Structures are given as structure tokens and as C-alpha cells.
């Protein structure tokens, strides 16, 4: 479902604050997919993603008027999602890599938790890509999300990420280069 | 990082925007020419297509109803007041249960009895819109905004049905040979909002306010 015009959004958010569940449903149906895909880009685990997305819409339902219109509604919602992802990672004791790195070290083991059949199944499901994408710095994950899910131009992404178009191009270039290497390693199976 | 701009680097950096269709015309032409000269690089485009497709196909495996039910529980919305629905034509059975119907029916039947078969007294002329509907006038002729929609060529009936249901629109005319339909916005719904939603739909090429006569369709004069 496409995103809603700003005037409609404001009306719906005001309705949610009055307890109108149909207004909530409409926003949920319009934005759930993007939030879920964004979270999956940031944290490639389905179970976690569902929990995080639930928390995002819970926050929206509890305080629908928190959106002031300073940014686009999508950016605002994804900002909440990013914070929820970080909260989740902190709970799990995982480090958060937000800064871009020119060169990433490709994991030499496809998946420490997975045996070969599991990896094969995951490959079929496209989970190899999710697995490799999760290792990217967050700014690169975000750039991929905007380019591939929202079909944003490099100028749009530069505006969203508050950087130059050159930086956006570099981020995506490095991200794709890393993904290619990581998936190749993944396909080779565990190194003995 | 400021890497020297080689053709290979330029190509690689443009790939994501080539596949998402956001490259400007000049860069797109450059990419097309580069691909023509280096056909072996097509696999990179294909790979990027796959990555994009994978990104766009990600979706939760939990049914939406379950996800929403959980949210409602956590928001304690189970007892939330049901919002008022937009005004809609009163159903016939509601008209029948109205206490005033006995009086009206009494007057009409009384008139028939007094005047005999084939003669209808003056009071049979309907003045109450609810009663008029009860008598078989199914069209709600309350003046409501009309919209002319030019449908996209790829639209199928299922899309149209879904759009009409979602936006609670009533078809009053069409479709014609140009793929246009005229619809009426449900009473109580916001016409500007409906227009905005239609214009955002991939199935709609154009949506503009329509003249009332065409939109109202077969409403009796």
C-alpha cells in the first residue's frame, strides 16, 4: 500500500489519539511493510524484526501526536525503529557499528551457528544476503534500504543521511563489494 | 573516500540507482552505452536486481490480524470505543423498526381503505427520504462529491473492486472505452482525502472532481 498524504496522516494520528482503531489500522497497513523491511535490513532476524516492529507501532499507538511533522512520517517512524533496533542489540549485548568503514573483513565462517544443510536452506530463502547484510555498518544498511526498498535517488539518500552524494555512492559501492565477497564465502561452506 | 573516478568505478556506483530507475537521463545513457560495450557486466545488473527484489519481498510471516490483535492487547484497546462510522443510508430494517412507521403506515392504509382501490390520497407523496428508500428507491441521491477516474491500462477488475471497497466508493458511470469511471464518495467521507489517495494509487492515472450530473448517474430528477 502506498504512503499516505500528510494531511491524511495528521487527521489519522489525531483520530488515533481519540481511540479510533480504524485510523490506527490504516496507518499500520500503509507503513508496516517499510518498517519491517527497514528492521530486517538493520537486524536480519525475523523473530527479532517482528518484535521490534511491534514495539515501533506500540510507541505510535501510545503517543500518536508525537509526530510533529519536522521530517517525513516515514523517516520519523524509521527513526523510532532504529532506536528500537539499538535497544534490542544492547539487550543482547551486541556491539553497534554505526560508522562506515572503507574495508570490512569478510567473515571467514558463513554462520557460526549453522551446519551445511541449514546454510543451504538459508541460501534458498535469501537468508545468505540477510546474514551478510547484517554485518555491514548501519549507514550502509540504511543506504541499501533507501535505494532498494524505497527506490530513492542518490540525492534523496544524501539528504536523508545528511551527507554528500559522493559519500552515498561510496557507501553503496563498499556495501555491495562486501556483500559479493561475503555471499561467495558463504556459498563455499565452512572453512576447516 | 575519494576514489579516482574510473569507468569501472562509475559503473559500480551507478548500479543501485540504475536498477531502481532513479538515475538521471545522462547517467542512464552512459550506463546503457557502457553495458553495450561491456556485456559481461550485465551480471552485475542482474545481481543488483536480485538484491533489490530480495529487499522488497521481505515481509513478516505472522498474519496481520495476529500482529494487530497483539498490538490492541498491549495498547489495551479491547474496550476502546468504536469510532462513529460515516453516515450511510439507513438500512431498511431500521426503518421498519422505527416507531413512527406505524403511524405512517396507518395513514396510508387508512387512505387506501377510505378511497378504495386504485386511488391514492395526497399523503402518499413521499416526503421522508428514509421512507422513500424503504419503498424501493435504493439510490441515495444525497448530493455527494463525484470523481472521474482514468484507470491505468494494466488495471484488472480485482484491482478496481479492491480500490472501490477500500475507499468506499460507488460507481455511478463507466467504464467507458477510455478506461474512465465516475464514482461517488460515500456520504461523510472526505473528498479531498479520497482524491489524494486515488492520485497516489498505481492503478489510477488521473483523478479529478467530476461534474455532479455525471457522477450522480441515475438519480431521479
CSV table of C-alpha atoms in Angstrom, one decimal:
chain,number,residue,atom,x,y,z
A,1,UNK,CA,0.0,0.0,0.0
A,2,UNK,CA,1.3,3.4,-0.8
A,3,UNK,CA,2.1,6.0,1.8
A,4,UNK,CA,-0.5,8.5,2.9
A,5,UNK,CA,-0.6,12.2,2.1
A,6,UNK,CA,0.5,14.5,5.0
A,7,UNK,CA,-3.0,15.9,5.6
A,8,UNK,CA,-4.5,12.4,5.8
A,9,UNK,CA,-1.7,11.3,8.2
A,10,UNK,CA,-2.3,14.2,10.6
A,11,UNK,CA,-6.0,13.5,10.5
A,12,UNK,CA,-5.5,9.8,11.2
A,13,UNK,CA,-3.0,10.5,14.0
A,14,UNK,CA,-5.5,12.8,15.7
A,15,UNK,CA,-8.1,10.1,15.3
A,16,UNK,CA,-5.8,7.5,16.9
A,17,UNK,CA,-5.4,9.8,19.9
A,18,UNK,CA,-9.2,9.8,20.2
A,19,UNK,CA,-9.1,6.0,20.2
A,20,UNK,CA,-10.1,5.4,16.6
A,21,UNK,CA,-8.7,1.9,15.9
A,22,UNK,CA,-9.6,2.1,12.2
A,23,UNK,CA,-7.3,5.1,11.8
A,24,UNK,CA,-4.5,3.0,13.5
A,25,UNK,CA,-5.2,0.1,11.2
A,26,UNK,CA,-4.9,2.3,8.2
A,27,UNK,CA,-1.5,3.7,9.2
A,28,UNK,CA,-0.4,0.3,10.2
A,29,UNK,CA,-1.3,-1.2,6.9
A,30,UNK,CA,0.3,1.6,5.0
A,31,UNK,CA,3.7,1.6,6.8
A,32,UNK,CA,4.2,-1.8,8.3
A,33,UNK,CA,6.0,-3.3,5.3
A,34,UNK,CA,8.5,-0.5,5.1
A,35,UNK,CA,9.2,-0.6,8.8
A,36,UNK,CA,9.6,-4.4,8.7
A,37,UNK,CA,11.9,-4.2,5.7
A,38,UNK,CA,13.9,-1.5,7.4
A,39,UNK,CA,14.3,-3.5,10.6
A,40,UNK,CA,15.2,-6.6,8.6
A,41,UNK,CA,18.0,-4.6,6.9
A,42,UNK,CA,19.3,-3.4,10.2
A,43,UNK,CA,18.8,-6.7,12.1
A,44,UNK,CA,18.4,-9.7,9.8
A,45,UNK,CA,16.4,-11.9,12.2
A,46,UNK,CA,12.7,-12.4,11.5
A,47,UNK,CA,11.7,-13.1,15.1
A,48,UNK,CA,13.5,-10.1,16.3
A,49,UNK,CA,12.2,-8.0,13.5
A,50,UNK,CA,8.6,-8.8,14.3
A,51,UNK,CA,9.2,-7.9,18.0
A,52,UNK,CA,10.9,-4.6,17.1
A,53,UNK,CA,8.2,-3.6,14.6
A,54,UNK,CA,5.6,-4.4,17.2
A,55,UNK,CA,7.4,-2.1,19.6
A,56,UNK,CA,7.5,0.7,17.0
A,57,UNK,CA,3.7,0.6,16.4
A,58,UNK,CA,3.2,0.3,20.1
A,59,UNK,CA,5.0,3.5,20.6
A,60,UNK,CA,3.0,5.1,17.8
A,61,UNK,CA,-0.3,3.9,19.3
A,62,UNK,CA,0.7,5.2,22.8
A,63,UNK,CA,1.6,8.6,21.6
A,64,UNK,CA,0.4,9.3,18.0
A,65,UNK,CA,0.7,13.0,18.4
A,66,UNK,CA,4.5,12.8,19.0
A,67,UNK,CA,4.9,13.2,15.2
A,68,UNK,CA,5.4,16.9,14.7
A,69,UNK,CA,6.0,17.0,11.0
A,70,UNK,CA,9.6,18.1,11.2
A,71,UNK,CA,10.6,15.2,8.9
A,72,UNK,CA,8.6,12.9,6.7
A,73,UNK,CA,6.4,10.4,8.6
A,74,UNK,CA,8.4,7.5,7.2
A,75,UNK,CA,11.7,9.0,8.3
A,76,UNK,CA,10.2,9.6,11.8
A,77,UNK,CA,8.8,6.1,12.0
A,78,UNK,CA,12.1,4.6,10.9
A,79,UNK,CA,14.0,6.7,13.4
A,80,UNK,CA,11.9,5.1,16.1
A,81,UNK,CA,12.6,1.7,14.5
A,82,UNK,CA,16.4,2.4,14.5
A,83,UNK,CA,16.3,3.2,18.2
A,84,UNK,CA,14.4,0.1,18.9
A,85,UNK,CA,16.9,-2.0,17.0
A,86,UNK,CA,19.7,-0.5,19.1
A,87,UNK,CA,17.8,-1.1,22.3
A,88,UNK,CA,17.4,-4.7,21.2
A,89,UNK,CA,21.1,-5.1,20.3
A,90,UNK,CA,22.1,-3.6,23.7
A,91,UNK,CA,19.9,-6.1,25.4
A,92,UNK,CA,21.6,-8.9,23.5
A,93,UNK,CA,25.0,-7.5,24.4
A,94,UNK,CA,25.8,-6.9,20.8
A,95,UNK,CA,28.0,-4.0,19.6
A,96,UNK,CA,26.6,-1.4,17.3
A,97,UNK,CA,28.6,-0.4,14.3
A,98,UNK,CA,27.2,2.8,13.1
A,99,UNK,CA,30.3,4.3,11.3
A,100,UNK,CA,31.2,3.4,7.8
A,101,UNK,CA,34.4,1.5,7.2
A,102,UNK,CA,36.3,1.6,3.9
A,103,UNK,CA,37.1,-2.1,4.1
A,104,UNK,CA,35.3,-4.7,6.0
A,105,UNK,CA,36.8,-8.1,6.9
A,106,UNK,CA,34.6,-10.7,5.3
A,107,UNK,CA,33.5,-13.4,7.7
A,108,UNK,CA,35.5,-16.5,7.1
A,109,UNK,CA,32.8,-18.7,8.5
A,110,UNK,CA,29.4,-18.4,6.9
A,111,UNK,CA,27.4,-18.8,10.0
A,112,UNK,CA,28.9,-19.9,13.3
A,113,UNK,CA,25.5,-21.4,14.3
A,114,UNK,CA,24.7,-23.2,11.1
A,115,UNK,CA,25.7,-26.5,9.7
A,116,UNK,CA,25.8,-27.1,5.9
A,117,UNK,CA,22.2,-28.2,5.3
A,118,UNK,CA,21.0,-25.2,7.4
A,119,UNK,CA,23.1,-22.9,5.3
A,120,UNK,CA,21.8,-24.4,2.1
A,121,UNK,CA,18.2,-23.8,3.2
A,122,UNK,CA,19.0,-20.3,4.2
A,123,UNK,CA,20.6,-19.6,0.9
A,124,UNK,CA,17.4,-20.8,-0.8
A,125,UNK,CA,15.4,-18.3,1.3
A,126,UNK,CA,17.8,-15.5,0.5
A,127,UNK,CA,19.0,-15.6,4.1
A,128,UNK,CA,22.6,-15.5,3.0
A,129,UNK,CA,22.0,-12.0,1.9
A,130,UNK,CA,20.4,-11.1,5.2
A,131,UNK,CA,23.2,-12.7,7.0
A,132,UNK,CA,25.8,-10.8,5.1
A,133,UNK,CA,23.9,-7.6,5.2
A,134,UNK,CA,23.6,-7.7,8.9
A,135,UNK,CA,27.4,-7.4,9.2
A,136,UNK,CA,27.5,-4.1,7.3
A,137,UNK,CA,27.8,-0.7,9.1
A,138,UNK,CA,24.4,0.8,9.8
A,139,UNK,CA,24.8,3.7,7.4
A,140,UNK,CA,25.4,1.2,4.6
A,141,UNK,CA,22.4,-0.9,5.6
A,142,UNK,CA,20.3,2.2,5.6
A,143,UNK,CA,21.6,3.3,2.2
A,144,UNK,CA,20.7,-0.1,0.8
A,145,UNK,CA,17.2,0.1,2.3
A,146,UNK,CA,16.5,3.5,0.8
A,147,UNK,CA,18.0,2.5,-2.6
A,148,UNK,CA,16.3,-0.9,-3.0
A,149,UNK,CA,13.1,-0.7,-0.9
A,150,UNK,CA,12.2,2.9,-1.4
A,151,UNK,CA,13.9,3.4,-4.8
A,152,UNK,CA,15.4,6.6,-3.6
A,153,UNK,CA,17.8,8.6,-5.7
A,154,UNK,CA,21.3,9.2,-4.5
A,155,UNK,CA,20.3,12.9,-3.9
A,156,UNK,CA,17.4,11.7,-1.7
A,157,UNK,CA,19.6,9.4,0.3
A,158,UNK,CA,22.2,12.1,0.7
A,159,UNK,CA,19.5,14.3,2.2
A,160,UNK,CA,18.2,11.6,4.5
A,161,UNK,CA,21.7,10.6,5.6
A,162,UNK,CA,22.9,14.2,5.8
A,163,UNK,CA,26.0,13.6,3.7
A,164,UNK,CA,27.2,14.2,0.1
A,165,UNK,CA,26.1,12.2,-2.9
A,166,UNK,CA,29.7,11.0,-3.2
A,167,UNK,CA,29.5,9.5,0.3
A,168,UNK,CA,26.3,7.8,-0.6
A,169,UNK,CA,27.9,6.3,-3.7
A,170,UNK,CA,30.9,5.1,-1.7
A,171,UNK,CA,28.7,3.6,1.0
A,172,UNK,CA,26.7,1.6,-1.5
A,173,UNK,CA,29.8,0.7,-3.5
A,174,UNK,CA,31.5,-0.6,-0.4
A,175,UNK,CA,28.4,-2.4,0.8
A,176,UNK,CA,27.8,-4.2,-2.5
A,177,UNK,CA,31.5,-5.1,-2.7
A,178,UNK,CA,31.4,-6.6,0.8
A,179,UNK,CA,28.1,-8.4,0.1
A,180,UNK,CA,29.5,-10.1,-3.0
A,181,UNK,CA,32.6,-11.3,-1.1
A,182,UNK,CA,30.5,-12.4,1.9
A,183,UNK,CA,28.0,-14.3,-0.1
A,184,UNK,CA,30.8,-16.0,-2.1
A,185,UNK,CA,32.4,-17.1,1.2
A,186,UNK,CA,29.0,-18.2,2.5
A,187,UNK,CA,28.5,-20.4,-0.6
A,188,UNK,CA,31.8,-22.1,-0.2
A,189,UNK,CA,30.7,-23.5,3.2
A,190,UNK,CA,32.6,-23.6,6.5
A,191,UNK,CA,36.4,-23.3,6.3
A,192,UNK,CA,38.1,-26.1,8.2
B,1,UNK,CA,36.6,8.3,0.5
B,2,UNK,CA,37.6,9.9,-2.8
B,3,UNK,CA,38.5,7.1,-5.1
B,4,UNK,CA,39.7,8.0,-8.6
B,5,UNK,CA,36.8,8.0,-11.0
B,6,UNK,CA,37.4,5.3,-13.4
B,7,UNK,CA,34.7,4.0,-15.8
B,8,UNK,CA,34.5,0.7,-13.7
B,9,UNK,CA,34.1,2.7,-10.5
B,10,UNK,CA,31.5,5.0,-12.1
B,11,UNK,CA,29.6,1.9,-13.4
B,12,UNK,CA,29.7,0.2,-10.0
B,13,UNK,CA,28.5,3.3,-8.1
B,14,UNK,CA,25.6,3.8,-10.5
B,15,UNK,CA,24.3,0.2,-10.4
B,16,UNK,CA,21.9,0.5,-7.5
B,17,UNK,CA,20.4,3.6,-9.0
B,18,UNK,CA,20.3,2.1,-12.5
B,19,UNK,CA,18.2,-0.8,-11.2
B,20,UNK,CA,15.9,1.4,-9.1
B,21,UNK,CA,15.3,3.7,-12.0
B,22,UNK,CA,16.4,6.9,-10.3
B,23,UNK,CA,19.4,7.8,-12.4
B,24,UNK,CA,19.2,10.9,-14.5
B,25,UNK,CA,18.9,10.6,-18.2
B,26,UNK,CA,22.6,11.4,-18.9
B,27,UNK,CA,24.0,8.8,-16.5
B,28,UNK,CA,21.4,6.3,-17.6
B,29,UNK,CA,22.5,6.7,-21.2
B,30,UNK,CA,26.1,6.4,-20.1
B,31,UNK,CA,25.3,3.1,-18.3
B,32,UNK,CA,23.5,1.7,-21.3
B,33,UNK,CA,26.4,2.5,-23.6
B,34,UNK,CA,28.9,1.1,-21.1
B,35,UNK,CA,26.8,-2.1,-20.9
B,36,UNK,CA,26.7,-2.3,-24.6
B,37,UNK,CA,30.5,-2.1,-24.7
B,38,UNK,CA,31.0,-4.5,-21.8
B,39,UNK,CA,28.2,-7.1,-22.0
B,40,UNK,CA,29.9,-9.3,-19.4
B,41,UNK,CA,28.9,-6.6,-16.8
B,42,UNK,CA,25.2,-7.4,-17.2
B,43,UNK,CA,25.5,-10.0,-14.5
B,44,UNK,CA,26.2,-7.2,-12.0
B,45,UNK,CA,22.9,-5.6,-13.0
B,46,UNK,CA,21.2,-8.9,-12.6
B,47,UNK,CA,22.7,-9.4,-9.2
B,48,UNK,CA,21.6,-5.9,-8.1
B,49,UNK,CA,18.1,-6.7,-9.4
B,50,UNK,CA,18.1,-9.8,-7.2
B,51,UNK,CA,19.3,-7.8,-4.2
B,52,UNK,CA,16.6,-5.2,-4.8
B,53,UNK,CA,14.0,-7.9,-5.2
B,54,UNK,CA,15.0,-9.6,-2.1
B,55,UNK,CA,14.8,-6.4,-0.2
B,56,UNK,CA,11.4,-5.6,-1.5
B,57,UNK,CA,10.0,-9.1,-0.8
B,58,UNK,CA,10.9,-9.1,2.8
B,59,UNK,CA,7.7,-9.5,4.8
B,60,UNK,CA,6.6,-10.8,8.1
B,61,UNK,CA,5.4,-14.3,8.2
B,62,UNK,CA,2.9,-13.6,11.0
B,63,UNK,CA,-0.6,-12.8,9.8
B,64,UNK,CA,-1.5,-9.2,10.0
B,65,UNK,CA,-4.6,-10.0,12.1
B,66,UNK,CA,-2.4,-11.6,14.7
B,67,UNK,CA,0.0,-8.7,14.8
B,68,UNK,CA,-2.8,-6.2,15.1
B,69,UNK,CA,-4.5,-8.3,17.8
B,70,UNK,CA,-1.4,-8.3,19.9
B,71,UNK,CA,-0.9,-4.6,19.5
B,72,UNK,CA,-4.5,-4.0,20.6
B,73,UNK,CA,-4.0,-6.1,23.6
B,74,UNK,CA,-0.8,-4.3,24.5
B,75,UNK,CA,-2.4,-0.9,23.9
B,76,UNK,CA,-5.4,-2.1,26.0
B,77,UNK,CA,-7.7,-1.2,23.1
B,78,UNK,CA,-10.0,-4.2,23.5
B,79,UNK,CA,-12.6,-1.9,25.2
B,80,UNK,CA,-11.8,1.1,23.0
B,81,UNK,CA,-14.9,2.9,21.9
B,82,UNK,CA,-15.9,2.1,18.4
B,83,UNK,CA,-15.5,5.2,16.4
B,84,UNK,CA,-18.6,6.6,14.7
B,85,UNK,CA,-18.9,5.4,11.2
B,86,UNK,CA,-19.5,7.8,8.4
B,87,UNK,CA,-23.2,8.5,7.7
B,88,UNK,CA,-24.6,5.8,5.5
B,89,UNK,CA,-28.1,5.2,4.1
B,90,UNK,CA,-30.3,3.8,6.9
B,91,UNK,CA,-31.0,0.1,6.3
B,92,UNK,CA,-34.5,-0.9,5.5
B,93,UNK,CA,-34.9,-3.0,8.7
B,94,UNK,CA,-34.1,0.1,10.8
B,95,UNK,CA,-36.8,2.0,9.0
B,96,UNK,CA,-39.2,-0.8,9.8
B,97,UNK,CA,-38.4,-0.8,13.4
B,98,UNK,CA,-38.9,3.0,13.7
B,99,UNK,CA,-41.9,3.8,16.0
B,100,UNK,CA,-43.2,6.3,13.5
B,101,UNK,CA,-43.7,3.8,10.8
B,102,UNK,CA,-46.9,2.5,12.4
B,103,UNK,CA,-48.4,6.0,12.2
B,104,UNK,CA,-47.4,6.5,8.6
B,105,UNK,CA,-48.5,3.0,7.6
B,106,UNK,CA,-51.8,3.6,9.4
B,107,UNK,CA,-52.4,6.8,7.4
B,108,UNK,CA,-51.5,5.2,4.1
B,109,UNK,CA,-53.6,2.1,4.7
B,110,UNK,CA,-56.4,4.2,6.1
B,111,UNK,CA,-56.3,6.4,2.9
B,112,UNK,CA,-56.5,3.3,0.7
B,113,UNK,CA,-59.4,1.8,2.6
B,114,UNK,CA,-61.3,5.0,2.6
B,115,UNK,CA,-60.7,5.9,-1.0
B,116,UNK,CA,-60.9,2.4,-2.5
B,117,UNK,CA,-58.6,0.5,-4.8
B,118,UNK,CA,-56.7,2.5,-7.4
B,119,UNK,CA,-56.9,5.8,-5.7
B,120,UNK,CA,-54.1,7.2,-3.7
B,121,UNK,CA,-54.6,10.1,-1.4
B,122,UNK,CA,-52.3,13.2,-1.3
B,123,UNK,CA,-50.3,11.9,1.8
B,124,UNK,CA,-48.9,9.0,-0.2
B,125,UNK,CA,-46.5,11.5,-1.8
B,126,UNK,CA,-43.2,10.7,-0.1
B,127,UNK,CA,-41.6,13.5,1.9
B,128,UNK,CA,-39.3,11.4,4.1
B,129,UNK,CA,-36.1,10.2,2.4
B,130,UNK,CA,-35.9,7.1,4.7
B,131,UNK,CA,-39.4,6.1,3.8
B,132,UNK,CA,-38.6,6.7,0.1
B,133,UNK,CA,-35.7,4.3,0.4
B,134,UNK,CA,-37.9,1.8,2.2
B,135,UNK,CA,-40.3,1.9,-0.7
B,136,UNK,CA,-37.7,0.7,-3.1
B,137,UNK,CA,-35.8,3.8,-4.0
B,138,UNK,CA,-32.3,2.3,-3.5
B,139,UNK,CA,-30.3,5.2,-4.8
B,140,UNK,CA,-29.0,7.6,-2.2
B,141,UNK,CA,-29.3,10.8,-4.0
B,142,UNK,CA,-27.9,13.0,-1.3
B,143,UNK,CA,-25.5,15.3,-3.2
B,144,UNK,CA,-22.1,13.9,-2.6
B,145,UNK,CA,-18.8,14.7,-4.4
B,146,UNK,CA,-18.2,12.9,-7.7
B,147,UNK,CA,-14.8,11.9,-9.1
B,148,UNK,CA,-13.8,11.0,-12.6
B,149,UNK,CA,-11.0,8.3,-12.5
B,150,UNK,CA,-8.9,7.5,-15.5
B,151,UNK,CA,-7.6,4.0,-14.8
B,152,UNK,CA,-4.1,2.8,-15.6
B,153,UNK,CA,-4.1,0.3,-18.6
B,154,UNK,CA,-2.9,-2.6,-16.5
B,155,UNK,CA,-5.8,-2.4,-14.1
B,156,UNK,CA,-7.8,-5.6,-13.7
B,157,UNK,CA,-11.3,-6.0,-12.2
B,158,UNK,CA,-9.9,-7.3,-9.0
B,159,UNK,CA,-7.8,-4.1,-8.5
B,160,UNK,CA,-10.9,-2.0,-9.2
B,161,UNK,CA,-13.0,-3.9,-6.8
B,162,UNK,CA,-10.4,-3.6,-4.1
B,163,UNK,CA,-10.0,0.1,-4.7
B,164,UNK,CA,-13.7,0.7,-4.5
B,165,UNK,CA,-14.1,-1.3,-1.4
B,166,UNK,CA,-11.1,0.2,0.4
B,167,UNK,CA,-12.1,3.8,-0.4
B,168,UNK,CA,-15.9,3.1,-0.1
B,169,UNK,CA,-16.7,4.5,-3.5
B,170,UNK,CA,-19.8,3.9,-5.5
B,171,UNK,CA,-19.6,3.6,-9.3
B,172,UNK,CA,-22.1,5.8,-11.0
B,173,UNK,CA,-20.9,5.6,-14.6
B,174,UNK,CA,-18.5,3.8,-16.8
B,175,UNK,CA,-16.1,2.3,-17.5
B,176,UNK,CA,-16.1,3.8,-21.0
B,177,UNK,CA,-13.8,2.9,-23.9
B,178,UNK,CA,-11.1,5.2,-22.4
B,179,UNK,CA,-11.0,3.3,-19.2
B,180,UNK,CA,-12.7,6.1,-17.2
B,181,UNK,CA,-15.2,5.6,-14.4
B,182,UNK,CA,-17.2,8.0,-12.4
B,183,UNK,CA,-17.6,7.4,-8.7
B,184,UNK,CA,-19.3,8.9,-5.8
B,185,UNK,CA,-17.7,9.4,-2.5
B,186,UNK,CA,-19.6,7.9,0.4
B,187,UNK,CA,-21.5,10.4,2.4
B,188,UNK,CA,-19.4,11.6,5.3
B,189,UNK,CA,-16.1,10.7,3.7
B,190,UNK,CA,-13.6,13.5,2.8
B,191,UNK,CA,-13.5,14.1,-0.9
B,192,UNK,CA,-10.0,15.8,-0.9
B,193,UNK,CA,-8.6,12.9,1.1
B,194,UNK,CA,-10.2,10.4,-1.3
B,195,UNK,CA,-8.8,12.3,-4.3
B,196,UNK,CA,-5.3,12.3,-2.7
B,197,UNK,CA,-5.4,8.6,-2.1
B,198,UNK,CA,-6.6,7.9,-5.6
B,199,UNK,CA,-3.8,10.0,-7.1
B,200,UNK,CA,-1.3,8.0,-5.1
B,201,UNK,CA,-2.6,4.7,-6.4
B,202,UNK,CA,-0.6,3.0,-9.0
B,203,UNK,CA,-3.9,1.9,-10.7
B,204,UNK,CA,-5.0,5.5,-11.3
B,205,UNK,CA,-3.7,7.7,-14.0
B,206,UNK,CA,-5.9,10.7,-13.2
B,207,UNK,CA,-8.5,11.5,-10.6
B,208,UNK,CA,-10.4,14.8,-10.8
B,209,UNK,CA,-13.6,16.1,-9.3
B,210,UNK,CA,-16.4,15.3,-11.7
B,211,UNK,CA,-19.5,17.3,-12.6
B,212,UNK,CA,-22.4,16.4,-10.3
B,213,UNK,CA,-24.8,15.2,-13.0
B,214,UNK,CA,-22.5,12.6,-14.4
B,215,UNK,CA,-21.3,11.5,-11.0
B,216,UNK,CA,-24.9,11.2,-9.7
B,217,UNK,CA,-25.7,8.9,-12.5
B,218,UNK,CA,-29.3,7.6,-12.4
B,219,UNK,CA,-30.6,9.7,-9.6
B,220,UNK,CA,-34.2,10.7,-10.4
B,221,UNK,CA,-34.7,14.4,-11.1
